[in-house]
Amino acid sequence: MSLSPEQVKQVAHLARLSLPPEKVEPYARQLSNILDMVSQLSSASTDDVQPMAHPLEMVQRLRPDAVSEENRREAFQAIAPAVEDGVYLVPRVIE
Amino acid sequence: MSLHELSLRELGDGLRAKKFSSRELTGHYLGRIGQHDKALNSYITVTADRALAQADAADKVLAAGAGGALTGIPLAQKDIFCTSGVKTSCGSKMLDKFIAPYDATIVQKLDAAGMVMLGKANMDEFAMGSSNETSYYGPVKNPWDLERVPGGSSGGSVAAVAAGLAPIATATDTGGSIRQPAALTNLTGIKPTYGRVSRYGMIAFASSLDQAGVVARSAEDAAVVLQAMSGFDPRDSTSVERPVDDYSSGLGASLKGLRIGLPKEYFAEGLDPGARACIEAAIKVFEGLGASVREVSLPSSPLSVPTYYVVAPAEASSNLARFDGVRYGHRAEGVHTLEELYKRSRGEGFGAEVQRRIMVGTYVLSHGYYDAYYLKAQKVRRLIYDDFRRAFGEVDLILGPTAQSVAFKLGDKTDDPVAMYLNDIYTIAANLAGIPAMSLPCGFHQDLPIGMQLMGNFFDEGRMLNAAHQYQQATDFHRRRPKAFA
């Protein structure tokens, strides 16, 4: 399995990663090597095997629908890169 | 004996007998960090003031005749655990300025047990690595040979403990990140059963695989701290509601009748003859202690590495989506659109290995590839799990190598991700299955430590720790220390 530089750019876009142009080719080579290694999986016979998402046979635990956490808005916003008047700042989205 | 040579039990006895105070003990360790850590780079942050304040508080408790086995004993916390008011970097530029606003559950628990945090241990970025060379804060050196890696991702934790810069350290293990570095630095490291230790406040890498544990100088030391870390936590949705066994009180049992399985796939091609010789000698020691040994088979284990490198990156790509440059973490300057903010913040904040794994994960989860990669890997994961289920019908513990050989040289594998990934060939299966596993010292090859791995059935940490303890009563490999850090 080999990934072309174009595919790497597309994956990086989906993952919201900016890649400098000089890194695209090395990433394409490395990711292709990783996918080659991973392709050994196709040798396993998995007909009728149930996929396993998680090691514990458990269902999601439920809790009473009651407030359990205190509001720590100020503490959490204190570590944000840019806030003003209690809201997070981002570049303008709507012109 | 110097303070940094004492076991946790000896430290606890000394503190209660007033032979030394926690302040003196903490000061001794801080002094050693100041003296030696330039050579090792095992700590990202040293929290000297906080440590001395915790030590003074512990001394007050001890003076009142109160406190437990861990009161006043220092430790290093892997920098993956959130520590309120203290930088929690996860080894990444992304979190270089991140001051955690809350404590991880295990930090709370160990604080409550009276332990003294010396600082935050270096690690591979977001725990992705097997050599501690992906850290934004630079590589950690192996105290046994400064030209070699300490293993990863818990490289700072093991280097600190092996060099006597902490008596014990916390660590995490997603595919071998406790066991492989423990093996490479002559330590005892245990990854408990998935769900045994809370993941709350432990920065997520691959949530169905991540588990916290400890690296220590003996199984006895590991048992007492693992005990204090373990237990149900309602804040972790996969925490298991089940009482914790008393690991320390189980450390006296005879190994007579213990059935140990040797997976033939773990002794096949690829295992260095030097490592093999040490492990074969260890098997004889276990037989001498009354255990019986037989071959078992884990036929799907050769597919562990490919399975892991689909499942772990897939989960990582999802977990690391939270780093958006908006709420916390690195934010790029001079951007004009929201998309550019995301892309540049993540492009600048994440190192190459993290970016590779995010891209692999994104790819295997993307439309058209999901069935061929992700679903297929989940099915093979079931086969790996079933192998262990079958084997534990025949034996109580499984024994094999932890790593293929001794620690490799810094820079040897940094250009070849796949070669780096194969370091975890013996450790990954336990994470995929969710079972507990540990590494302990079993000899030396070319003056470098070799570790062996024990794997147990679900929640059988106590049996595993006792087997390791009995072995350590019969051998002295675990007592050897790197000469440069005496």
XYZ file of C-alpha atoms in Angstrom:
581
model
C 0.000 0.000 0.000
C 1.553 3.289 -0.902
C 0.249 6.772 -0.278
C 0.878 9.450 -2.867
C 1.895 12.959 -1.835
C -1.595 14.084 -2.934
C -3.222 11.553 -0.580
C -0.989 12.694 2.279
C -2.079 16.282 1.692
C -5.714 15.196 1.737
C -5.274 13.202 4.972
C -3.455 16.128 6.573
C -6.347 18.364 5.574
C -8.862 15.958 7.125
C -6.739 15.867 10.311
C -6.389 19.664 10.285
C -2.605 19.598 10.157
C -0.609 22.112 8.170
C 2.342 20.413 6.511
C 5.264 22.362 5.085
C 5.765 21.274 1.440
C 9.156 19.683 2.151
C 7.593 17.302 4.689
C 4.957 15.850 2.364
C 7.259 13.463 0.527
C 8.986 12.039 3.668
C 5.584 11.567 5.320
C 4.281 9.815 2.190
C 7.185 7.382 2.344
C 6.900 6.759 6.097
C 3.121 6.386 6.111
C 3.382 3.976 3.168
C 5.854 1.866 5.148
C 3.512 1.833 8.140
C 0.546 0.811 5.976
C 2.674 -1.920 4.376
C 3.430 -3.335 7.813
C -0.231 -3.075 8.766
C -1.303 -4.912 5.607
C -0.187 -8.193 7.252
C -3.624 -8.089 8.853
C -5.177 -9.292 5.623
C -3.491 -12.678 6.192
C -5.755 -13.369 9.188
C -8.937 -15.285 8.659
C -11.644 -13.327 10.458
C -14.903 -14.691 9.021
C -17.519 -14.815 11.770
C -15.240 -12.998 14.239
C -16.963 -10.288 16.253
C -14.963 -7.034 16.213
C -13.589 -6.118 19.643
C -13.650 -2.421 20.461
C -12.707 -2.709 24.071
C -11.140 -5.255 26.481
C -13.892 -5.216 29.080
C -17.298 -6.731 28.527
C -19.086 -3.805 30.093
C -21.908 -1.461 29.251
C -21.675 2.253 29.756
C -22.330 3.065 33.378
C -25.193 5.487 33.996
C -25.495 8.025 36.782
C -28.440 9.995 38.101
C -29.225 13.006 35.923
C -28.060 15.525 38.502
C -25.423 18.252 38.483
C -22.207 16.750 39.839
C -19.566 19.201 38.670
C -19.107 22.733 39.893
C -18.872 25.534 37.347
C -15.181 26.355 36.902
C -15.518 28.575 33.865
C -12.970 31.122 35.072
C -10.326 28.532 35.906
C -10.742 26.857 32.551
C -10.724 30.103 30.590
C -7.631 31.272 32.463
C -5.595 28.693 30.494
C -7.096 29.568 27.096
C -4.824 31.331 24.584
C -7.364 34.123 23.870
C -10.531 35.024 25.778
C -12.489 38.217 26.221
C -15.545 38.888 28.390
C -15.917 35.190 29.152
C -15.861 33.959 25.549
C -13.127 32.205 23.549
C -11.755 34.264 20.698
C -11.278 32.783 17.230
C -10.720 34.408 13.834
C -13.870 35.833 12.250
C -15.967 32.985 10.798
C -18.831 34.970 9.218
C -18.048 38.036 7.144
C 23.413 2.839 53.036
C 22.447 6.158 51.513
C 18.828 7.244 51.568
C 18.452 6.705 47.818
C 19.371 3.035 48.168
C 16.577 2.189 50.598
C 13.410 0.349 49.616
C 10.019 1.924 50.236
C 9.543 -0.284 53.296
C 12.919 0.776 54.700
C 12.088 4.407 53.975
C 8.741 4.099 55.728
C 10.350 2.393 58.735
C 13.058 5.050 58.894
C 10.530 7.875 58.748
C 8.389 6.362 61.511
C 11.467 5.625 63.667
C 12.522 9.287 63.190
C 15.888 8.241 61.733
C 15.288 10.930 59.129
C 12.462 13.297 58.276
C 10.546 13.489 55.018
C 12.106 16.948 54.541
C 15.596 15.416 54.780
C 14.641 12.566 52.471
C 13.028 14.928 49.967
C 16.019 17.267 50.177
C 18.345 14.331 49.504
C 16.468 13.423 46.339
C 16.212 17.049 45.179
C 19.973 17.323 45.691
C 20.567 14.248 43.552
C 18.305 15.613 40.833
C 20.323 18.836 40.837
C 23.561 16.867 40.702
C 22.696 14.244 38.080
C 19.724 15.200 35.957
C 21.653 17.370 33.501
C 23.196 14.122 32.261
C 19.894 12.246 32.090
C 17.115 14.782 31.335
C 14.651 12.616 33.254
C 12.559 15.471 34.649
C 10.672 18.085 32.632
C 9.685 20.020 35.759
C 11.145 19.769 39.260
C 8.647 20.968 41.881
C 11.054 21.603 44.751
C 8.949 24.089 46.756
C 5.800 22.026 46.433
C 7.764 18.898 47.401
C 9.240 20.469 50.526
C 5.797 21.763 51.562
C 4.352 18.268 51.094
C 7.288 16.832 53.050
C 6.675 19.227 55.944
C 3.007 18.273 55.977
C 3.996 14.586 56.010
C 6.441 15.196 58.861
C 3.606 16.728 60.920
C 1.431 13.683 60.279
C 4.299 11.348 61.198
C 5.095 13.352 64.340
C 1.517 12.786 65.447
C 2.062 9.053 65.055
C -0.358 8.932 62.130
C 0.073 8.256 58.415
C 0.452 5.125 56.330
C 3.094 3.124 54.510
C 3.689 5.881 51.932
C 3.504 8.996 54.118
C 6.505 11.210 53.432
C 7.958 9.085 50.611
C 8.894 10.974 47.429
C 7.975 9.982 43.881
C 8.153 11.257 40.311
C 4.919 11.649 38.349
C 5.002 11.012 34.612
C 4.155 14.298 32.907
C 1.045 12.743 31.373
C -0.874 13.096 34.652
C -2.606 16.406 35.295
C -1.261 18.128 38.408
C -3.226 21.140 39.567
C -1.205 24.353 39.340
C 1.824 22.567 37.848
C 2.806 22.436 34.174
C 1.551 19.227 32.565
C 3.215 19.043 29.153
C 2.744 15.411 28.039
C 6.154 15.868 26.426
C 4.671 18.174 23.795
C 5.134 21.725 22.592
C 1.337 21.707 22.324
C 1.110 21.724 26.136
C 4.366 23.538 26.923
C 2.457 26.304 28.708
C -0.398 24.171 30.014
C -0.953 24.518 33.764
C -3.446 21.802 34.641
C -6.577 23.153 36.348
C -7.217 19.908 38.243
C -5.497 16.774 39.550
C -5.645 13.339 37.960
C -7.314 10.807 40.256
C -4.035 8.980 40.835
C -2.343 12.254 41.761
C -5.097 12.901 44.305
C -4.791 9.370 45.646
C -1.008 9.441 46.029
C -1.161 12.935 47.571
C -3.781 11.641 49.992
C -1.484 8.711 50.832
C 1.080 11.326 51.906
C 3.514 10.903 49.029
C 5.749 13.815 48.037
C 5.921 14.743 44.340
C 9.492 15.614 43.329
C 8.510 16.632 39.824
C 7.153 15.624 36.441
C 9.031 12.978 34.475
C 10.035 13.319 30.839
C 8.276 11.112 28.286
C 7.768 10.583 24.573
C 5.383 13.177 23.153
C 1.824 12.137 24.048
C 3.354 8.767 25.069
C 4.004 7.925 21.410
C 7.424 6.345 21.200
C 9.618 3.516 22.432
C 12.842 5.407 23.089
C 11.912 8.736 24.693
C 13.363 10.501 21.671
C 10.086 12.130 20.562
C 9.858 14.406 23.627
C 9.738 18.152 22.883
C 12.094 18.469 25.886
C 14.794 16.319 24.352
C 15.713 12.670 24.729
C 16.263 10.969 28.073
C 19.513 9.033 28.520
C 19.793 5.527 29.914
C 21.643 5.629 33.287
C 23.373 2.341 32.379
C 24.940 3.893 29.263
C 24.402 7.550 28.419
C 24.685 6.827 24.685
C 21.657 4.561 24.834
C 17.924 5.130 25.084
C 16.049 4.362 28.304
C 13.080 3.022 26.335
C 9.749 4.728 26.101
C 7.387 6.204 26.445
C 7.995 6.308 30.229
C 11.707 7.022 29.717
C 11.924 9.817 32.281
C 10.174 7.741 34.934
C 12.578 4.815 34.545
C 15.745 6.894 34.209
C 14.866 8.793 37.400
C 14.240 5.620 39.410
C 17.185 3.660 37.959
C 19.584 6.501 38.741
C 18.242 7.099 42.243
C 16.607 10.445 41.403
C 13.272 9.134 42.744
C 12.517 6.036 44.799
C 9.560 5.171 42.561
C 7.634 6.735 39.688
C 4.257 6.547 38.030
C 4.108 5.589 34.372
C 1.594 4.645 31.687
C 1.461 1.804 29.200
C -0.513 1.799 25.932
C 1.625 -0.750 24.069
C 4.566 -1.408 26.380
C 5.487 2.039 27.704
C 5.957 0.804 31.287
C 7.431 -2.631 30.605
C 9.905 -1.961 27.793
C 11.635 0.984 29.545
C 11.650 -0.950 32.839
C 13.404 -3.817 31.037
C 15.993 -1.497 29.505
C 16.900 0.108 32.858
C 16.796 -2.878 35.253
C 13.517 -1.953 36.930
C 10.298 -3.668 37.872
C 7.350 -2.120 36.056
C 3.721 -3.172 36.146
C 0.784 -2.365 33.893
C -2.350 -3.547 35.685
C -5.558 -4.837 34.118
C -7.340 -2.304 31.903
C -9.802 -0.469 34.146
C -7.962 -1.175 37.413
C -6.401 2.305 37.739
C -8.393 5.433 36.907
C -7.588 7.228 33.660
C -9.202 10.464 34.874
C -6.723 13.286 34.374
C -4.304 11.063 32.443
C -3.945 12.689 29.050
C -5.503 10.275 26.570
C -3.560 8.573 23.775
C -5.557 5.415 22.888
C -8.411 5.098 25.334
C -9.127 1.380 24.961
C -5.447 0.552 25.606
C -4.092 3.210 28.009
C -3.460 2.099 31.568
C -1.445 3.645 34.401
C 1.003 1.790 36.610
C 4.375 2.140 38.307
C 8.079 1.597 37.773
C 9.999 0.570 40.870
C 13.187 -1.048 42.117
C 11.372 -4.188 43.267
C 8.038 -5.952 43.047
C 7.560 -5.219 46.745
C 7.892 -1.457 46.136
C 5.623 -1.647 43.082
C 2.936 -3.518 45.028
C 2.473 -0.871 47.694
C 2.175 2.085 45.287
C 0.002 0.211 42.787
C -2.290 -0.594 45.723
C -2.625 3.097 46.547
C -3.308 4.057 42.897
C -5.879 1.370 42.135
C -9.616 1.297 42.614
C -12.942 2.331 41.214
C -13.348 5.942 40.092
C -16.763 7.188 38.973
C -15.013 9.909 36.930
C -13.537 7.295 34.560
C -16.311 5.634 32.568
C -14.251 2.460 32.054
C -13.116 2.140 35.663
C -14.030 -1.259 37.089
C -16.226 -1.517 40.167
C -14.370 -4.255 41.966
C -12.412 -4.274 45.240
C -8.613 -4.114 44.981
C -6.715 -7.150 46.262
C -4.174 -6.606 49.028
C -1.058 -6.919 46.901
C 1.490 -6.489 49.693
C 0.011 -9.076 52.027
C 0.011 -11.573 49.150
C 3.786 -11.369 48.788
C 4.599 -14.351 50.985
C 2.911 -17.171 49.119
C 4.869 -20.161 47.846
C 5.061 -20.723 44.094
C 4.553 -24.487 44.529
C 2.037 -25.598 41.955
C 2.128 -22.322 40.003
C 1.661 -23.124 36.322
C 3.758 -20.934 34.025
C 3.219 -20.920 30.262
C 5.943 -20.110 27.762
C 4.410 -18.850 24.518
C 6.371 -20.471 21.718
C 5.807 -17.456 19.463
C 7.734 -15.284 21.972
C 10.819 -17.488 21.766
C 10.936 -17.599 17.965
C 13.268 -15.768 15.608
C 14.047 -12.178 16.550
C 14.870 -12.728 20.215
C 18.503 -11.852 20.866
C 20.497 -14.891 22.108
C 21.804 -12.859 25.056
C 18.273 -12.053 26.180
C 17.136 -15.612 25.566
C 19.894 -17.017 27.805
C 18.856 -14.741 30.695
C 15.204 -15.678 30.343
C 15.951 -19.385 30.142
C 17.984 -19.102 33.353
C 15.057 -17.291 35.001
C 12.717 -20.106 34.014
C 15.022 -22.520 35.882
C 14.797 -20.278 38.961
C 10.996 -20.412 38.826
C 11.139 -24.204 38.502
C 13.425 -24.280 41.517
C 10.817 -22.286 43.434
C 8.227 -24.965 42.731
C 6.536 -23.667 39.596
C 5.778 -25.965 36.694
C 6.492 -24.807 33.181
C 4.867 -25.766 29.913
C 4.699 -24.437 26.377
C 1.591 -22.559 25.317
C 0.665 -20.999 22.000
C -0.602 -17.508 21.233
C -0.994 -18.088 17.475
C -2.260 -14.604 16.605
C 0.486 -12.767 18.492
C 2.582 -12.104 15.350
C -0.295 -9.823 14.289
C -0.190 -7.724 17.481
C 1.994 -4.973 16.045
C -0.083 -4.425 12.866
C -3.304 -4.578 14.891
C -1.989 -2.037 17.352
C -0.808 0.336 14.622
C -4.355 0.566 13.350
C -6.245 0.675 16.654
C -3.898 3.014 18.558
C -3.516 5.676 15.816
C -7.264 5.547 15.130
C -8.045 6.277 18.770
C -5.226 8.828 18.960
C -6.464 10.763 15.936
C -9.825 11.048 17.635
C -8.465 11.902 21.118
C -6.031 14.510 19.810
C -8.762 16.295 17.853
C -9.366 18.258 21.075
C -6.183 20.269 20.520
C -7.615 23.070 18.430
C -5.681 26.142 19.557
C -8.841 27.606 21.087
C -9.477 26.330 24.605
C -5.970 25.438 25.788
C -2.594 24.512 24.385
C -0.504 26.023 21.614
C -2.116 28.610 19.332
C -0.526 29.795 16.094
C 0.004 33.523 15.643
C -1.082 35.644 12.710
C -3.825 33.408 11.317
C -6.847 34.767 9.501
C -9.371 31.940 9.314
C -10.607 29.318 11.763
C -9.352 26.480 9.559
C -5.929 28.067 9.387
C -5.968 28.430 13.190
C -6.613 24.711 13.627
C -4.134 23.596 11.020
C -1.264 25.836 11.975
C -1.726 25.386 15.743
C -1.660 21.593 15.288
C 1.104 21.678 12.664
C 3.315 23.741 14.990
C 2.291 22.116 18.288
C 2.658 18.430 17.410
C 5.975 16.743 16.638
C 6.574 14.401 13.698
C 5.698 11.102 15.394
C 2.415 12.462 16.739
C 1.584 13.864 13.302
C 2.334 10.512 11.680
C 0.026 8.702 14.057
C -2.761 11.245 13.653
C -2.508 10.848 9.875
C -2.436 7.028 10.010
C -5.462 7.120 12.312
C -7.314 9.565 10.110
C -6.580 7.437 7.060
C -7.684 4.085 8.540
C -10.913 5.642 9.796
C -11.716 7.421 6.558
C -14.510 6.468 4.196
C -13.566 3.535 1.990
C -10.771 2.261 4.253
C -12.622 1.697 7.513
C -13.556 -1.947 6.838
C -10.178 -2.944 5.417
C -8.188 -1.472 8.282
C -10.120 -0.527 11.399
C -12.803 -3.200 11.384
C -10.257 -5.843 10.345
C -7.935 -4.803 13.200
C -10.801 -4.999 15.696
C -11.496 -8.544 14.555
C -7.857 -9.583 14.856
C -7.864 -7.964 18.293
C -10.572 -10.451 19.245
C -8.378 -13.334 18.012
C -5.496 -12.065 20.183
C -7.821 -11.818 23.181
C -9.135 -15.344 22.547
C -5.548 -16.671 22.479
C -5.026 -15.412 26.034
C -8.395 -16.753 27.187
C -7.386 -20.199 25.954
C -3.875 -20.027 27.416
C -5.160 -18.971 30.846
C -7.335 -22.060 30.837
C -4.100 -24.068 31.034
C -1.666 -21.878 32.988
C -1.690 -19.223 35.743
C 0.967 -16.893 34.345
C 2.683 -16.432 31.005
C 6.421 -15.720 30.911
C 8.495 -14.404 28.035
C 10.841 -11.635 26.989
C 9.905 -7.964 27.412
C 12.161 -6.654 24.643
C 14.136 -8.324 21.889
C 17.478 -7.140 23.213
C 19.268 -4.599 25.383
C 18.794 -0.823 25.056
C 19.740 0.502 21.622
C 21.754 3.627 20.872
C 20.183 7.075 20.682
C 19.346 7.925 17.076
C 19.534 4.313 15.849
C 15.852 4.016 14.958
C 14.590 7.584 14.748
C 14.468 7.616 10.937
C 12.553 4.371 10.618
C 9.147 4.404 12.354
C 8.410 0.759 11.545
C 11.708 -0.439 13.089
C 10.856 1.615 16.174
C 7.369 0.080 16.364
C 8.792 -3.444 16.373
C 10.353 -2.708 19.795
C 6.978 -3.434 21.311
C 6.472 -6.794 19.633
C 6.199 -8.694 22.961
C 4.326 -6.093 24.977
C 1.477 -4.910 22.752
C -0.707 -8.025 22.993
C -1.385 -7.485 26.717
C -2.819 -4.018 25.976
C -4.964 -5.299 23.131
C -6.357 -8.032 25.402
C -6.538 -5.795 28.490
C -4.671 -8.216 30.769
C -2.092 -7.197 33.416
C 1.588 -7.578 32.585
C 4.894 -6.621 34.131
C 8.612 -6.612 33.440
C 11.337 -7.463 35.937
C 15.123 -7.728 35.764
C 16.501 -11.172 34.919
C 20.143 -10.629 34.010
C 22.677 -8.668 32.017
C 24.060 -8.933 28.512
C 27.068 -6.815 27.516
C 26.726 -5.113 30.936
C 23.237 -3.909 30.041
C 20.037 -5.064 31.742
C 17.632 -7.654 30.349
C 14.017 -7.834 31.478
C 11.516 -10.659 31.421
C 7.809 -10.245 31.126
C 5.082 -11.863 33.195
C 1.493 -11.696 31.991
C -1.484 -12.630 34.126
C -5.184 -13.233 33.763
C -7.610 -10.326 34.313
C -7.203 -8.823 37.808
C -4.457 -11.293 38.713
C -1.938 -8.548 39.591
C -1.447 -10.038 43.061
C -0.353 -13.431 41.772
C 1.984 -11.802 39.257
C 3.553 -9.488 41.848
C 4.098 -12.399 44.224
C 5.783 -14.474 41.510
C 8.058 -11.516 40.782
C 8.727 -11.016 44.498
C 9.608 -14.671 45.050
C 11.980 -14.500 42.076
C 13.554 -11.369 43.572
C 14.064 -13.175 46.879
C 16.032 -15.837 45.008
C 18.050 -13.478 42.756
C 19.800 -10.131 43.069
C 19.656 -8.693 39.535
C 17.096 -6.098 40.631
C 19.469 -4.802 43.324
C 22.162 -3.782 40.829
C 22.467 -0.086 40.135
C 24.280 1.845 37.415
C 27.728 2.713 38.804
C 27.782 6.264 37.471
C 24.864 7.135 39.752
C 25.921 5.434 42.989
